[in-house]
């Protein structure tokens, strides 16, 4: 799981290494560190933005260990679905059970429909929709697109994917 | 060039727009070609539906025009001309037929069997029998060149074979049909429905009276087959292509794409096989800042290579002089390089 985390260190040498060590101890992987030495918080601490990958069950222990080392954890953001793409659908989108079309993606567990805009020019006319799919990884996103393609082709809906 | 220019005698089979364009550019460029490349191009025969006219001293513009308008009668049949009149290159520009490749297929076979080089813009024979035709040309020690069949004036085949020699070609994707590009461009610009823009394109002579070959994606598919076989050494035919066209595209879909930073284009895509054997024609979302986003009737192709990275070419995909440009460069290429 990809996590972004804002932490604050006390302003004495060696604190950054001290703060990062528990990440690797718990099997995590540091993706980026933004260490703003010259920007202090009102309480005189140094803000650091971390992005890391860690198993979900390791996260609580990581926060505990950071607190033990006098590191303030200010914010934790989970970004589970990190890959996205937009596709267009053209056809009788609503009347061919839009709910089921969306479920075909949401039920995978690795991908979701996160955005949908629908344009319906007339009752008997074809609708157009833009759909944003998000997934936990690139391969999963590709698989989600395959699933959506199979689902809508059965319903006579045209799908337009990105190059 | 001090030596005497080499005489290269040419016949043109099919006096439609492209065939007449070839005759015109050869006439216009004759001196320049002799000076630059040391070859003297001479049209010794032309053929169209009624048969062929021949003049071993070279046919004048007037003689070709009179034959085309039916004022002068034919001298012999087309096949007799290909076989019996002494010449080096047959330029085959009859209309494409993807059902059986005829009459172009017979013309090309006859020309190669008569030990003549062939330069063609005709997609049908290549899409149906690429392997057989290339084998025949090789066994006769002759060239079969077809740059004009894909992307008109835009160089793809010689670009890959000559300029990008040594590169592995990973994939090619692009817009290979100017009519579809024009329709999608106008629908987006004017927010008009498909039927309306199609009619406008027909009135302007950009779409044919029966536009189905273009708008259903078949023309793009045939060109993709030629690229698949000639550049990726695949052995595919038209029926192997996954094709969808542009007839179902709505102006609302174009608007939704536009809002998200995309345009919709009819894209043909082919790869070498190892990365999934793609051979597909479909409307696709193209980011507005992608080089494939070209407007109007232009064609474009992005060639993904292992050394040079991505190379994108843009050019006029249709038009008699544009197609003749590709044919002329094929002709010169046989002798000059």
XYZ file of N, CA and C in Angstrom, chain A residues 5-12 14-23 35 45-50 52 61-76:
126
model
N 2.969 10.628 4.129
C 2.985 10.893 5.559
C 3.742 12.184 5.825
N 3.130 13.065 6.619
C 3.853 14.267 7.042
C 4.317 14.047 8.471
N 5.637 14.197 8.701
C 6.164 14.029 10.053
C 6.946 15.289 10.435
N 7.206 15.441 11.728
C 8.003 16.577 12.206
C 9.112 16.068 13.122
N 10.343 16.538 12.873
C 11.511 16.071 13.626
C 11.995 17.166 14.573
N 12.616 16.750 15.684
C 13.266 17.755 16.523
C 14.541 18.216 15.823
N 14.935 19.467 16.096
C 16.024 20.078 15.351
C 17.390 19.767 15.956
N 17.724 18.464 15.975
C 19.086 18.089 16.375
C 19.605 17.080 15.348
N 20.927 13.984 13.049
C 20.700 12.540 13.066
C 19.246 12.127 13.162
N 18.331 13.092 13.222
C 16.915 12.756 13.423
C 16.268 12.108 12.189
N 16.703 12.514 11.021
C 16.073 11.986 9.796
C 16.353 10.493 9.656
N 17.619 10.117 9.857
C 17.986 8.699 9.761
C 17.219 7.894 10.820
N 17.112 8.478 11.974
C 16.385 7.835 13.065
C 14.912 7.590 12.686
N 14.352 8.552 11.963
C 12.938 8.461 11.595
C 12.702 7.472 10.457
N 13.703 7.325 9.577
C 13.498 6.470 8.395
C 13.781 4.996 8.696
N 14.583 4.748 9.706
C 15.012 3.384 9.974
C 13.834 2.423 10.211
N 12.826 2.813 11.012
C 11.714 1.872 11.247
C 10.984 1.450 9.969
N 11.027 2.299 8.940
C 10.339 1.941 7.687
C 10.967 0.687 7.101
N 12.682 16.874 2.649
C 13.200 17.325 3.934
C 13.449 18.819 3.837
N 10.149 22.647 15.096
C 10.480 21.326 14.553
C 10.606 21.410 13.032
N 11.167 20.352 12.431
C 11.430 20.371 10.992
C 10.453 19.450 10.257
N 9.663 20.004 9.319
C 8.685 19.160 8.619
C 9.330 18.299 7.520
N 8.872 17.061 7.417
C 9.363 16.146 6.377
C 8.150 15.451 5.758
N 8.114 15.434 4.409
C 7.037 14.691 3.733
C 7.606 13.386 3.198
N 6.993 12.294 3.582
C 7.457 10.970 3.160
C 6.422 10.332 2.248
N 5.877 6.345 1.018
C 6.466 5.024 1.195
C 5.446 3.927 0.883
N 2.277 -0.186 13.541
C 3.548 -0.368 14.252
C 4.552 0.708 13.864
N 4.517 1.116 12.615
C 5.418 2.167 12.155
C 5.144 3.463 12.919
N 3.863 3.805 13.048
C 3.489 5.041 13.742
C 3.928 4.957 15.210
N 3.717 3.796 15.847
C 4.147 3.600 17.234
C 5.652 3.839 17.385
N 6.423 3.201 16.492
C 7.885 3.307 16.605
C 8.368 4.734 16.372
N 7.688 5.452 15.475
C 8.063 6.843 15.235
C 7.829 7.668 16.489
N 6.678 7.429 17.167
C 6.367 8.170 18.390
C 7.400 7.881 19.480
N 7.804 6.589 19.552
C 8.838 6.221 20.527
C 10.119 7.025 20.314
N 10.373 7.385 19.036
C 11.609 8.117 18.715
C 11.406 9.632 18.703
N 10.319 10.084 19.279
C 10.009 11.510 19.391
C 9.794 12.165 18.021
N 9.220 11.381 17.074
C 8.858 11.938 15.767
C 7.347 12.173 15.783
N 6.939 13.408 15.488
C 5.493 13.681 15.415
C 4.944 13.236 14.064
N 3.878 12.440 14.099
C 3.199 12.080 12.847
C 1.999 12.998 12.709
N 2.051 13.912 11.737
C 1.021 14.945 11.607
C -0.135 14.489 10.725
N 0.199 13.728 9.668
C -0.840 13.344 8.713
C -0.460 12.017 8.055
N -1.446 11.149 7.848
C -1.211 9.925 7.078
C -2.254 9.859 5.964
